XYZ file of C-alpha atoms in Angstrom:
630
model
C -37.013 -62.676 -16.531
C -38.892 -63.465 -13.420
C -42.564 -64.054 -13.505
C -45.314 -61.954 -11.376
C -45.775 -65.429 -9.341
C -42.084 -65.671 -8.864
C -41.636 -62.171 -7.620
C -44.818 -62.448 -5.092
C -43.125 -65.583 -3.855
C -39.921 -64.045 -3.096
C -41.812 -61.690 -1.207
C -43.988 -64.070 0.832
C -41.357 -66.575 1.510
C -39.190 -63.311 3.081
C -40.854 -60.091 3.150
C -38.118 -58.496 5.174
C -35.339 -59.361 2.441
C -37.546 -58.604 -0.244
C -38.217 -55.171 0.668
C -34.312 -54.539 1.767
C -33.214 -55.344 -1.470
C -36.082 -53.071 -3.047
C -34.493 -50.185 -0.351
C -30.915 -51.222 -2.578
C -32.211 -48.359 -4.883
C -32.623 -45.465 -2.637
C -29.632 -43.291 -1.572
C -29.567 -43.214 2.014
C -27.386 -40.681 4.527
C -27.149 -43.736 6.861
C -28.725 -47.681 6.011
C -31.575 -49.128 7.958
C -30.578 -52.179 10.249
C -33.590 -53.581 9.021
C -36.967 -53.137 7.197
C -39.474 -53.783 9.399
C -40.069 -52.372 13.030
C -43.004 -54.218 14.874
C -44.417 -51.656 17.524
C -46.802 -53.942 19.200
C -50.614 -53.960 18.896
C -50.965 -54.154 15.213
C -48.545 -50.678 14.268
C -45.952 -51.221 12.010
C -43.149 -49.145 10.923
C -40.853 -49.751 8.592
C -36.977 -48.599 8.063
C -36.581 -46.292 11.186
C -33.701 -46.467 11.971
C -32.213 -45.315 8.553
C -31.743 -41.712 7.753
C -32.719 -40.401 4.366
C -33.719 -37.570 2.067
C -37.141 -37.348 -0.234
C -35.940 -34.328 -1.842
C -32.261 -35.513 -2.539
C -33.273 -38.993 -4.076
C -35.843 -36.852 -6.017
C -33.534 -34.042 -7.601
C -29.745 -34.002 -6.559
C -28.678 -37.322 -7.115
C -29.612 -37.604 -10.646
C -27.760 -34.012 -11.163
C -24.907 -35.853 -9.138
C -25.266 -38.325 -11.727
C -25.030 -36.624 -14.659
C -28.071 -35.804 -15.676
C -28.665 -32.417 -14.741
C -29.624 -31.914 -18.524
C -32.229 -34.498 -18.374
C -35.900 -32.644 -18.566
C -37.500 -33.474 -14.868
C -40.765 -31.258 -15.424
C -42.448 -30.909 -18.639
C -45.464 -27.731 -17.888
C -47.932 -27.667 -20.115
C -51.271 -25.550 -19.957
C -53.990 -25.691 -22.242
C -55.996 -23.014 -20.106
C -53.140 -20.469 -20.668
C -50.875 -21.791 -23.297
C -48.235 -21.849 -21.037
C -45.674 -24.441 -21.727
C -42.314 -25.104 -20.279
C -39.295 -27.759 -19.477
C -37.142 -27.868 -16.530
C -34.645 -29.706 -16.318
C -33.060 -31.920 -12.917
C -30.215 -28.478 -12.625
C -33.106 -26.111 -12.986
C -34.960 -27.858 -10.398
C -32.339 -28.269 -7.763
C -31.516 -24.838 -8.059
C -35.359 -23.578 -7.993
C -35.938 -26.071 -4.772
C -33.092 -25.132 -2.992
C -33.341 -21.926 -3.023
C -37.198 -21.775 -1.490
C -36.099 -24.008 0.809
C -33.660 -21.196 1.825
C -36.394 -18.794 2.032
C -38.313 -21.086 4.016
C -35.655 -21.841 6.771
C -34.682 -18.333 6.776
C -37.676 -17.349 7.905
C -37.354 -20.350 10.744
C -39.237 -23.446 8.941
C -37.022 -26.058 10.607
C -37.482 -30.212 10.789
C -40.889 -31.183 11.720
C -42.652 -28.143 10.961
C -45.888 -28.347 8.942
C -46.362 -26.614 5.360
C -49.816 -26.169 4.411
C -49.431 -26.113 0.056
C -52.482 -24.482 -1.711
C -51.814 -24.351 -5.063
C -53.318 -24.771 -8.687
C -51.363 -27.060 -11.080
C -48.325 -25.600 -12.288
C -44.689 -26.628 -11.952
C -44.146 -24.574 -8.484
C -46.582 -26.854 -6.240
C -43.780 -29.427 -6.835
C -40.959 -27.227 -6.253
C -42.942 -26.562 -2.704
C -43.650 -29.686 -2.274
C -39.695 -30.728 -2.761
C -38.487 -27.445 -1.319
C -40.486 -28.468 1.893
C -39.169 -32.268 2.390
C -35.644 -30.606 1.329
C -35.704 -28.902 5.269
C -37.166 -32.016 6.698
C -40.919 -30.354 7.173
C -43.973 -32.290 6.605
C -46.510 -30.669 3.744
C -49.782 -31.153 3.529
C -51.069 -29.863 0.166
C -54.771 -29.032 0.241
C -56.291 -28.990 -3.113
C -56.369 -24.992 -4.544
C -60.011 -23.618 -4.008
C -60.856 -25.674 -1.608
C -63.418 -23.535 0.702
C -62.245 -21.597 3.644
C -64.012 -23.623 6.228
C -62.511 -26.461 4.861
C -59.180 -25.121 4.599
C -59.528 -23.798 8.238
C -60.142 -27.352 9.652
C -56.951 -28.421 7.969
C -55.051 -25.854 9.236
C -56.150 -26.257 12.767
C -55.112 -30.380 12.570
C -51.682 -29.712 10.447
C -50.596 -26.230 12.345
C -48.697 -25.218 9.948
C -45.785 -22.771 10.595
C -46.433 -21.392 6.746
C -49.161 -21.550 4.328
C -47.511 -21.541 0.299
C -50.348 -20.266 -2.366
C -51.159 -19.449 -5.913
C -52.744 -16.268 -6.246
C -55.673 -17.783 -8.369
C -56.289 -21.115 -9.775
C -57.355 -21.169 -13.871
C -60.754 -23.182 -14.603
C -61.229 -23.420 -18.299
C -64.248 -20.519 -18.085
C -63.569 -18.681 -14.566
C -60.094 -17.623 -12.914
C -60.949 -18.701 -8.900
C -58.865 -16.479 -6.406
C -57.556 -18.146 -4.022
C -56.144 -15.373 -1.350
C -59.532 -14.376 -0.602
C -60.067 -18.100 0.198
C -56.965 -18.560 2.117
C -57.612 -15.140 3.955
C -61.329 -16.340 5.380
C -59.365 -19.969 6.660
C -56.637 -18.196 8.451
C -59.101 -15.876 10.217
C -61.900 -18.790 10.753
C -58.791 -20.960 12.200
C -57.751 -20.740 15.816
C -53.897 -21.533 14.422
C -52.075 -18.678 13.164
C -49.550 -19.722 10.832
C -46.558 -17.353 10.997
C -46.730 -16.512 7.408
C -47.553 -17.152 3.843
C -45.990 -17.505 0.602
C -47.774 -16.353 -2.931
C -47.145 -17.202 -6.276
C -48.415 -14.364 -7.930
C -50.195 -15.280 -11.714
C -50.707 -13.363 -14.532
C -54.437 -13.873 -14.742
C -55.133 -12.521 -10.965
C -53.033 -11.004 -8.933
C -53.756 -11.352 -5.377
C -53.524 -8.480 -2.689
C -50.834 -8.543 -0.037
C -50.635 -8.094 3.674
C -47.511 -6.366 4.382
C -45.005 -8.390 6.528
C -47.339 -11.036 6.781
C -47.690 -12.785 3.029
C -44.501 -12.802 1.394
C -44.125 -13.181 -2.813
C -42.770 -16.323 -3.877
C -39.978 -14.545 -5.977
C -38.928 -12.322 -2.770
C -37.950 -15.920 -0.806
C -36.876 -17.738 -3.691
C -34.163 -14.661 -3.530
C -32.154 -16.485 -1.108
C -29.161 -18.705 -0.682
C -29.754 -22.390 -1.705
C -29.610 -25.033 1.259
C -28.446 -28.557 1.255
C -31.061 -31.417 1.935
C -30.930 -32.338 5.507
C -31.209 -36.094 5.991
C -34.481 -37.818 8.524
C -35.200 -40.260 10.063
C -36.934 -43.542 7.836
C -40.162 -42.976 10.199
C -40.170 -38.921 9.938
C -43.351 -37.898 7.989
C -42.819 -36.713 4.722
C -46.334 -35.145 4.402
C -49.919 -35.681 5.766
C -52.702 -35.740 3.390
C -56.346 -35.150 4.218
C -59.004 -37.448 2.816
C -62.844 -36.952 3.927
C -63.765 -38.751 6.423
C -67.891 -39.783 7.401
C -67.664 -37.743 10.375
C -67.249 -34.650 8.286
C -63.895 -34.000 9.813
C -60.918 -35.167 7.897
C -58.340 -37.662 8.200
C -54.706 -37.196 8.058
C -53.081 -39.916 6.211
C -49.364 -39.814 7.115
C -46.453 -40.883 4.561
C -43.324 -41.704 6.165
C -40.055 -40.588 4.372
C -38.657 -44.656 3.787
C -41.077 -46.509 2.617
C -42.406 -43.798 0.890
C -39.174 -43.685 -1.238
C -38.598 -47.311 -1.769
C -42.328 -48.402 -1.889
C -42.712 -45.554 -5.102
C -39.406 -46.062 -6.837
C -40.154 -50.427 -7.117
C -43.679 -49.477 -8.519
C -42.452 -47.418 -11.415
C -40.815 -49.917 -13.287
C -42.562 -53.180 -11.922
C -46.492 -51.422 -12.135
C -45.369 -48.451 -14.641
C -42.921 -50.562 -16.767
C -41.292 -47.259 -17.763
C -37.304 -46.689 -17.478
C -34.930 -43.995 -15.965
C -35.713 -41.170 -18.645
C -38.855 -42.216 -19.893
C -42.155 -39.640 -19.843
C -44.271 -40.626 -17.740
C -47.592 -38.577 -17.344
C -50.700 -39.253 -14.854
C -53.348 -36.502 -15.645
C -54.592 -35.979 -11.923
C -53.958 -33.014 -9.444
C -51.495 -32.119 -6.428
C -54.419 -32.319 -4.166
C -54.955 -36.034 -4.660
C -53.070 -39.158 -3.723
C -52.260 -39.567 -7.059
C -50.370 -35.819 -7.768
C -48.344 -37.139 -4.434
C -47.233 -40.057 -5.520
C -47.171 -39.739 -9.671
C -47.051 -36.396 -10.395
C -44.162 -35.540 -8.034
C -42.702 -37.919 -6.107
C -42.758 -41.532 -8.003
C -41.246 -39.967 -11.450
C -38.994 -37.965 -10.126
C -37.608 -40.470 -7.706
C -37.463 -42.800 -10.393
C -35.157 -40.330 -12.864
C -38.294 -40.009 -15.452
C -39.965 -37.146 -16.626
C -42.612 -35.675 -15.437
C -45.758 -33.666 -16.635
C -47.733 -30.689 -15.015
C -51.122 -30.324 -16.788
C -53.591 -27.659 -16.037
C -56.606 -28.364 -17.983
C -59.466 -31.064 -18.445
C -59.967 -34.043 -20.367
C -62.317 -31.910 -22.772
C -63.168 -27.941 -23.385
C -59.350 -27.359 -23.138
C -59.832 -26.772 -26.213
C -61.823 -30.058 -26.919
C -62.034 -34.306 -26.487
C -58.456 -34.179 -28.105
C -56.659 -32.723 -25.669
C -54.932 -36.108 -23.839
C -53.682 -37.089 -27.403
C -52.263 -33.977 -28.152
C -50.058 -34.017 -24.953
C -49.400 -37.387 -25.386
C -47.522 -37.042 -28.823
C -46.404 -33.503 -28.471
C -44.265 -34.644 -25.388
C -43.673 -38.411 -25.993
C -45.903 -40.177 -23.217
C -44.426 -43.828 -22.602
C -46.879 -44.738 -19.687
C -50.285 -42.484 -19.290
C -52.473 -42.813 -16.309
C -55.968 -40.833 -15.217
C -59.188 -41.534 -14.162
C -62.106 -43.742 -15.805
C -64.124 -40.907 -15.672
C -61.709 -39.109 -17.620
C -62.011 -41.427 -21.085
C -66.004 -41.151 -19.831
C -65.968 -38.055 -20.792
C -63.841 -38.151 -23.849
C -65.823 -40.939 -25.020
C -69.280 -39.293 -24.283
C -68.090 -36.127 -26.703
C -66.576 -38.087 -29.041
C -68.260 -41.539 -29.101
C -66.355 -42.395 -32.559
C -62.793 -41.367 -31.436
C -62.674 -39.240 -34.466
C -59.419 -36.923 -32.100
C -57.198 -40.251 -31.583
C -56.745 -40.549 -35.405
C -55.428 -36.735 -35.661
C -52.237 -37.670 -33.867
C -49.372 -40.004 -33.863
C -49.665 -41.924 -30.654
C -46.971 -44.474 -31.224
C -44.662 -43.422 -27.957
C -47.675 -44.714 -25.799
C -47.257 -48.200 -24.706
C -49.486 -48.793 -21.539
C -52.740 -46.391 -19.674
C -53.387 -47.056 -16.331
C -56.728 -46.053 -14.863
C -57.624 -45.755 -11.040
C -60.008 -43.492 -8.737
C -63.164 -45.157 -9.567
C -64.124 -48.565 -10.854
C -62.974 -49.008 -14.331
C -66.153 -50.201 -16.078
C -65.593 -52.769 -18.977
C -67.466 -50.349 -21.506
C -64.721 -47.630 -20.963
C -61.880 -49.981 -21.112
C -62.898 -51.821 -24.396
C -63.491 -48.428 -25.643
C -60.012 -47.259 -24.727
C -58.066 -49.989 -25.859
C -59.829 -49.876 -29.467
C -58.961 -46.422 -29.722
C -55.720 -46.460 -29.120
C -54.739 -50.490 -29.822
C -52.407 -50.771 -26.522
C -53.110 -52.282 -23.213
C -55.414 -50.553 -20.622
C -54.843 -51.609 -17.521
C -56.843 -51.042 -13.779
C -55.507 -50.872 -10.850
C -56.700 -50.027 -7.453
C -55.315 -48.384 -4.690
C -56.410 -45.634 -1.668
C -54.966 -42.456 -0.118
C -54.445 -44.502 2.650
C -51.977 -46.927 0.446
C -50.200 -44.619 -1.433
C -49.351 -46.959 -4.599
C -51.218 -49.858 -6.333
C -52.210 -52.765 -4.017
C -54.171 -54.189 -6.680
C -52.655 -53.941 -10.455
C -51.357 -56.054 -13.636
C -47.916 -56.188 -13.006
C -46.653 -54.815 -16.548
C -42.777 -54.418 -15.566
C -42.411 -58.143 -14.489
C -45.211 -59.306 -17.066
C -48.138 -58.808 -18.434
C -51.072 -60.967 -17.221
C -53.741 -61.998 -18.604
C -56.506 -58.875 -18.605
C -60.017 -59.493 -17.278
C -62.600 -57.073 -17.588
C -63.536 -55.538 -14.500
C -60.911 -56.956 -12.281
C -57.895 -54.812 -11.467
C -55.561 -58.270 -11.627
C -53.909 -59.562 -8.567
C -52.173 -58.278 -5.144
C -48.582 -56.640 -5.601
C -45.604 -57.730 -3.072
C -46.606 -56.692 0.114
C -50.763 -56.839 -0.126
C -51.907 -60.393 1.365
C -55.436 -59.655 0.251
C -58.555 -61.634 1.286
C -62.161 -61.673 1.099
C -63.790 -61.641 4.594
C -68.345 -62.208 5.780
C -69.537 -59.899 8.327
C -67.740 -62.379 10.929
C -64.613 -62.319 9.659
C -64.690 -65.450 8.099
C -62.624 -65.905 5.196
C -65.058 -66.405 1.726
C -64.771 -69.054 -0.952
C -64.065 -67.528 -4.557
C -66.720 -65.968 -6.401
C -68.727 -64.674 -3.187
C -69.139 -60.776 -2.329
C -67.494 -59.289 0.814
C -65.400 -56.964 2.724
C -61.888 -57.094 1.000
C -59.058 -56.665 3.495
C -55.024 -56.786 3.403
C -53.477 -58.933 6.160
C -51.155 -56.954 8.531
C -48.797 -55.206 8.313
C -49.249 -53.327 5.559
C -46.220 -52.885 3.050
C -43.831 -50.173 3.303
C -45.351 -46.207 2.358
C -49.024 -47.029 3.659
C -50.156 -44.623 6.612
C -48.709 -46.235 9.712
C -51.587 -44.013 11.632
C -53.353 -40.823 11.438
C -51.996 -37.629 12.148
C -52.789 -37.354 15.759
C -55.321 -39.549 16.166
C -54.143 -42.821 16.772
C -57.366 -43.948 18.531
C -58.951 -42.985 15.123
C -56.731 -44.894 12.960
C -58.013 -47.911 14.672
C -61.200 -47.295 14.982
C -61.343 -47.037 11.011
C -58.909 -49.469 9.683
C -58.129 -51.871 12.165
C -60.740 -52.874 14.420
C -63.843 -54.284 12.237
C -61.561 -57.065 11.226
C -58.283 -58.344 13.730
C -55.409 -58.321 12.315
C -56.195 -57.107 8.949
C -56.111 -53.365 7.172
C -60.470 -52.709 6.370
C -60.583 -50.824 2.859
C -63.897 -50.027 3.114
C -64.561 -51.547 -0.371
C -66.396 -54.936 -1.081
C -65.677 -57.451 -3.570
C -65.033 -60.914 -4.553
C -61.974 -63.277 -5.885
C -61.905 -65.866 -8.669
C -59.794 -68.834 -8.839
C -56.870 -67.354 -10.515
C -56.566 -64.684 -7.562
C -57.873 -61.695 -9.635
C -59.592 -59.227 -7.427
C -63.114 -57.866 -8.302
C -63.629 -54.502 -6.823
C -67.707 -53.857 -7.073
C -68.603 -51.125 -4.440
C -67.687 -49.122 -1.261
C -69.334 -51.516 1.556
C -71.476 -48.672 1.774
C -72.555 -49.532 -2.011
C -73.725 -52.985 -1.303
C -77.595 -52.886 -1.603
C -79.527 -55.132 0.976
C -82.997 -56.240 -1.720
C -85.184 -58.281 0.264
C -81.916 -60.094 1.767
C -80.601 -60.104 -1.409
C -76.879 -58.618 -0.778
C -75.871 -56.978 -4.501
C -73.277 -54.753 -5.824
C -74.367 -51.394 -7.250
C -70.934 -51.875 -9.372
C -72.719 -54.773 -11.156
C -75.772 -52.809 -12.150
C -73.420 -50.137 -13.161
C -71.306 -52.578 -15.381
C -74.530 -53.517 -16.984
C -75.846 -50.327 -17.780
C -72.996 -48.475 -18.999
C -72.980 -51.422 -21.781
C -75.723 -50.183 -23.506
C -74.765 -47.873 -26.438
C -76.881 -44.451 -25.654
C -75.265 -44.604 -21.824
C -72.023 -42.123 -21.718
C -71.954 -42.520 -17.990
C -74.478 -43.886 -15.448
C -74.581 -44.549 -11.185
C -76.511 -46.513 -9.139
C -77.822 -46.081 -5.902
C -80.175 -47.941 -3.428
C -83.188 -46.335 -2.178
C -85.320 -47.193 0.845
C -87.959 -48.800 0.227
C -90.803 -50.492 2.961
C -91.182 -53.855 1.283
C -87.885 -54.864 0.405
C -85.680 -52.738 2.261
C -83.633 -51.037 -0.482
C -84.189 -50.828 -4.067
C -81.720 -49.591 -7.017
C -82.133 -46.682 -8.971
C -80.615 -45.543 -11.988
C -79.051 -42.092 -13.308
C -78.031 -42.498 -16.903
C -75.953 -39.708 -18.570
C -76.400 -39.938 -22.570
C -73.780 -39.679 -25.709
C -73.611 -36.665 -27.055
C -75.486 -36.661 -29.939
C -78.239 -39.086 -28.896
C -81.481 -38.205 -30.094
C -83.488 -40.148 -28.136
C -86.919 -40.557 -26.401
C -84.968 -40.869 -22.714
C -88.030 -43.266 -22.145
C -86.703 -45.733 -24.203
C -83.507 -45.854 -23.435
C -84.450 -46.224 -19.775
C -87.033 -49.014 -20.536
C -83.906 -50.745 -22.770
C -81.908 -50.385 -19.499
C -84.077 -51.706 -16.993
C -84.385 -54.861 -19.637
C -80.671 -55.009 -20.045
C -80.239 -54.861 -15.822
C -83.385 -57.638 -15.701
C -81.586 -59.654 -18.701
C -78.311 -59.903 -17.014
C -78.662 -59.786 -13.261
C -81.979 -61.296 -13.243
C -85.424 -59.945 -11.270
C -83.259 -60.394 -7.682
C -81.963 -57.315 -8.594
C -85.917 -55.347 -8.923
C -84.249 -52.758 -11.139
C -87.111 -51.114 -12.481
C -86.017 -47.616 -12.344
C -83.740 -45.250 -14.328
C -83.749 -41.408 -14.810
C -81.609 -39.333 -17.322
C -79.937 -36.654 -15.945
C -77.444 -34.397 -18.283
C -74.480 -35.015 -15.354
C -73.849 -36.714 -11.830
C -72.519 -35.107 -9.021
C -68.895 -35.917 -8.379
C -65.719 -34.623 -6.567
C -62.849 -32.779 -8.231
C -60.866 -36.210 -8.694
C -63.789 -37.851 -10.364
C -65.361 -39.906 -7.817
C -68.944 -40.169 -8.094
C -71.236 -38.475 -4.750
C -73.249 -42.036 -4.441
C -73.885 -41.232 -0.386
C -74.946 -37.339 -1.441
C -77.130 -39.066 -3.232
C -79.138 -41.707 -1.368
C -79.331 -38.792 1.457
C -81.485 -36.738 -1.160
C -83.289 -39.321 -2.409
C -84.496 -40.469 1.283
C -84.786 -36.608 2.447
C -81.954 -37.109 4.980
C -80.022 -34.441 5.661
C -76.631 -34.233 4.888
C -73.302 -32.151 4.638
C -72.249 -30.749 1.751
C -69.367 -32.883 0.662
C -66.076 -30.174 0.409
C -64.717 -32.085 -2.491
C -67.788 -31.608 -4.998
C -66.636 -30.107 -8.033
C -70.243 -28.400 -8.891
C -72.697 -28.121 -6.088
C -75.535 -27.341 -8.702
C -75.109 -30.683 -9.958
C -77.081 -31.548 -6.611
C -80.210 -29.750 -7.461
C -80.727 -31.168 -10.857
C -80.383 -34.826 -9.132
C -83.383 -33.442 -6.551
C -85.264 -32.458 -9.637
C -85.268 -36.032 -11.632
C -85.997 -37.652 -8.067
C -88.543 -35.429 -8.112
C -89.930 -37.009 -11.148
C -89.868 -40.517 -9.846
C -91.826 -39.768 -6.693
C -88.744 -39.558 -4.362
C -87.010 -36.990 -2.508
C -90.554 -35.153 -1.643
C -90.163 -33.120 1.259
């Protein structure tokens, strides 16, 4: 058995073997000469020259293979009660066919395919149906507003838009036609038509020769996978961007297939057949790469869940799913177990089911505070590892290596670069820092195989962005520090380092700090502005449920705690309780929303929040601190 150092080696010593050798596992139509193409002027590309399929390494060859019977989709619905298995057969058969109905209506190679759907098995027969025919998708998450929708659809112009008719929330049904109806007409691209799943709970009104019903196009004759190019786009994704006006991350077809296949044994550490579950949606990076693509590439199984981490029906909802359908590897978000752990503190739901297929949970999206994963791992006694990656990455950068060995775990480090990620901690003048000290963390180019190569169509802003701060390196945007071992702290967007009195500190510290106390379910820090010292932090402290408590108290304990740890440089001296923080549909926490209210700047209403009324009740505790006075 080779050790993590060995394998990183092997790749440093000859990346371009090293990731040839990874490519050994793909089936391609026609080899790549090589692995990496070097375009000049710091763009990279790698295995162009080979032609491939997504789709077929996804579905056909493991029917080819035998293993048609083998369960690729487990659906399972707590919102409905819906459950359901397809198998690798049933899948090639259901993707095949919409792919049929998609080039018979004249979606060809390099077409776009907007995907607006809820989570349910049929976003990843779209998804595969699409990359099948050699178009790009670009799924935009389901109930996303129209304006939002309408910018996406102007930058992808897509030949066909593919919908639910409604997307299930645990106490609303949200329609979704009306949505996509007010994009199409706000956009100045017409698609040619649409595609819609029509649901039981709503069904959605249809133009006549203009939206088509899924079941009418999945009516016609299967087609075979049509091989592309290593460099043709599999999809583009949209993340926000500060301007308001998103970015399209591209994923090319290659790397994309051999960068996700190495990661699910070497990260994952699960085998060909094993269930494999990460509790996010199709919208998100994360629903790309290990909800549809990643497992499926890999030959495990898969699962589809529509519902949340509680009130479907309660905190014990993960667990259930977990032993029902024989979870090897689990993965979510911190702020998933955050809220588990905030309704049941005790874990009184783990001990109601037999958990003893899990072997490994994986958490990403936000920083994985030490509180949550202590919590986690003495609930449910196996190893709970970080990791950290980006839309713009694709697959860990950052992450304990579990399928070569497991490392040593430190608490609130994600562990150490994967092959491919030279990482390094750089000052404001690009000077490299000695461990231990905060700064911008950035990967030394070029990136590994399926990272964005650019933006879609807007090279100019790719740079801009990612490549010109620091020469030669990949900015992430996130600051941090290393230790001596090579373990990677991540402690804030840049934008989340606080400037006291010169002082530069990491709002991730103060957060570590306070979510250690016992009343604190969930907390966030932000800095405000402040004419003495330039910015000060403030608190917002969610409570366990169940916590009686004079807030007051807890708030002085947690100002101590802050002062105890950090020391006065920090000037943490204030805290507010607030029942919930403002946050986008995949978990991440509004920090910018909410320095703008707190220093009456106006801002844009972020299109990913998952409650906008969360945003008042933030004014109204500022309120009661003196800020955000208009």
């Amino acid at each position: 058995m080779s050790t993590y150092q060995e394998v990183y080696a092997q790749w440093q010593s000859d990346p371009e073997g090293f990731w040839m050798n990874a490519a050994k596992a793909i089936d391609w139509d026609k080899t790549p000469s090589k692995a990496l193409f070097d375009l000049g002027n710091n763009l990279y590309e790698w295995f162009s020259d080979g032609m491939v399929n997504t789709c077929y390494n996804a579905v056909d060859r493991h029917v080819e293979a035998g293993k048609g019977d083998q369960v690729a989709i487990i659906y399972d619905s707590p919102i409905t009660g819906a459950k359901d298995k397809i198998t690798f057969a049933e899948l090639q058969d259901k993707v095949a066919r919409l792919a049929g109905g998609l080039a018979a209506k004249g979606v060809t190679k390099g077409d776009r395919v907007i995907i607006y759907m809820p989570m349910v098995p049929e976003a990843l027969v779209a998804m595969l149906a699409t990359v099948r025919i050699g178009a790009v998708h670009s799924v935009v998450f389901g109930g996303f507003a129209s304006n939002e929708l309408a910018t996406r659809i102007n930058d992808a112009q897509p030949k066909a838009i593919i919908a639910g008719s409604c997307g299930l929330e645990p106490n609303r049904t949200v329609p979704y036609k009306p949505l996509l109806d007010g994009a199409i007409e706000l956009s100045t691209h017409k698609p040619d038509f649409t595609v819609i799943l029509q649901r039981d709970a709503l069904a959605a009104e249809m133009k006549d020769g203009y939206d088509f019903d899924w079941n009418d196009i999945c009516a016609a004759d299967p087609v075979d996978c049509v091989p592309v190019e290593g460099n043709h786009p599999a999809y583009v994704l949209y993340t926000s961007g500060t301007t308001g006006q998103p970015k399209g991350v591209i994923r090319h077809t290659g790397g994309h297939l051999v960068a996700l296949n190495w990661t699910m044994k070497n990260v994952y550490n699960v085998d060909p057949g094993d269930v494999f579950w990460a509790a996010s949606d199709v919208g998100w990076v994360v629903g790309h790469s290990y909800i549809c693509y990643a497992p499926l590439i890999h030959g495990n199984t898969t699962i589809v869940f529509e519902g949340k981490p509680v009130g479907t029906p309660d905190a014990g909802t993960f667990w259930r799913v977990i032993s029902e359908h024989n979870v090897k590897s689990f993965f979510t978000a911190p702020t998933a177990f955050r809220a588990v752990k905030r309704e049941d503190p005790k874990g009184e739901y783990v001990k109601k089911y037999d958990l003893s297929c899990l072997k490994t949970v994986y958490l990403a999206g936000e920083r994985a505070d030490p509180d949550t994963i202590v919590w986690t791992q003495d609930q449910l006694g196996v190893p709970v590892i970080d990791h950290w990656w980006q839309t713009e990455l694709g697959y860990p950068a950052v992450a304990n290596p579990v399928g070569i060995e497991l490392l040593e775990t430190k608490l609130g480090s994600p562990a150490v670069p994967m092959p491919g990620y030279d990482m390094k901690i750089l000052d404001e003048g690009g000077n490299e820092l000695p461990p231990g000290q905060l700064g911008a963390i950035v990967a030394k180019l070029p990136l590994p195989p399926g990272t964005l190569p650019t933006l879609w169509n807007a090279e100019e802003r790719f740079r801009k962005s990612y490549l010109n701060t620091y020469p030669g390196y990949y900015e992430t945007g996130d600051a941090g520090y290393m230790d001596e071992d090579g373990y990677l702290y991540i402690m804030a967007r840049t934008d989340d380092v606080i400037n006291v009195a010169g002082h530069r500190l990491s709002t991730g510290g103060m957060e570590e700090v306070l979510a250690s106390h016992p009343d604190v379910a969930e907390c966030a820090v932000i800095g405000v502005t402040d004419e003495l010292k330039g910015q000060l932090p403030l608190g917002f402290l969610c409570l366990n449920a169940g916590c009686n408590r004079d807030p007051k108290e807890v708030v002085a304990e947690c100002v101590k705690l802050v002062r105890d740890k950090i020391g006065p440089v920090a000037a943490f001296k204030s805290a507010v309780v607030v029942d919930r923080l403002p946050k986008t549909r995949s978990g991440k926490i509004l920090r910018a929303t909410m320095v703008s209210i707190a220093d009456n700047k106006e801002f844009k209403m972020p299109a990913t929040i998952d409650d906008p009324a969360i945003l008042d009740e933030i004014r109204e505790a500022l309120e009661t601190l003196g800020y955000a006075k208009v």
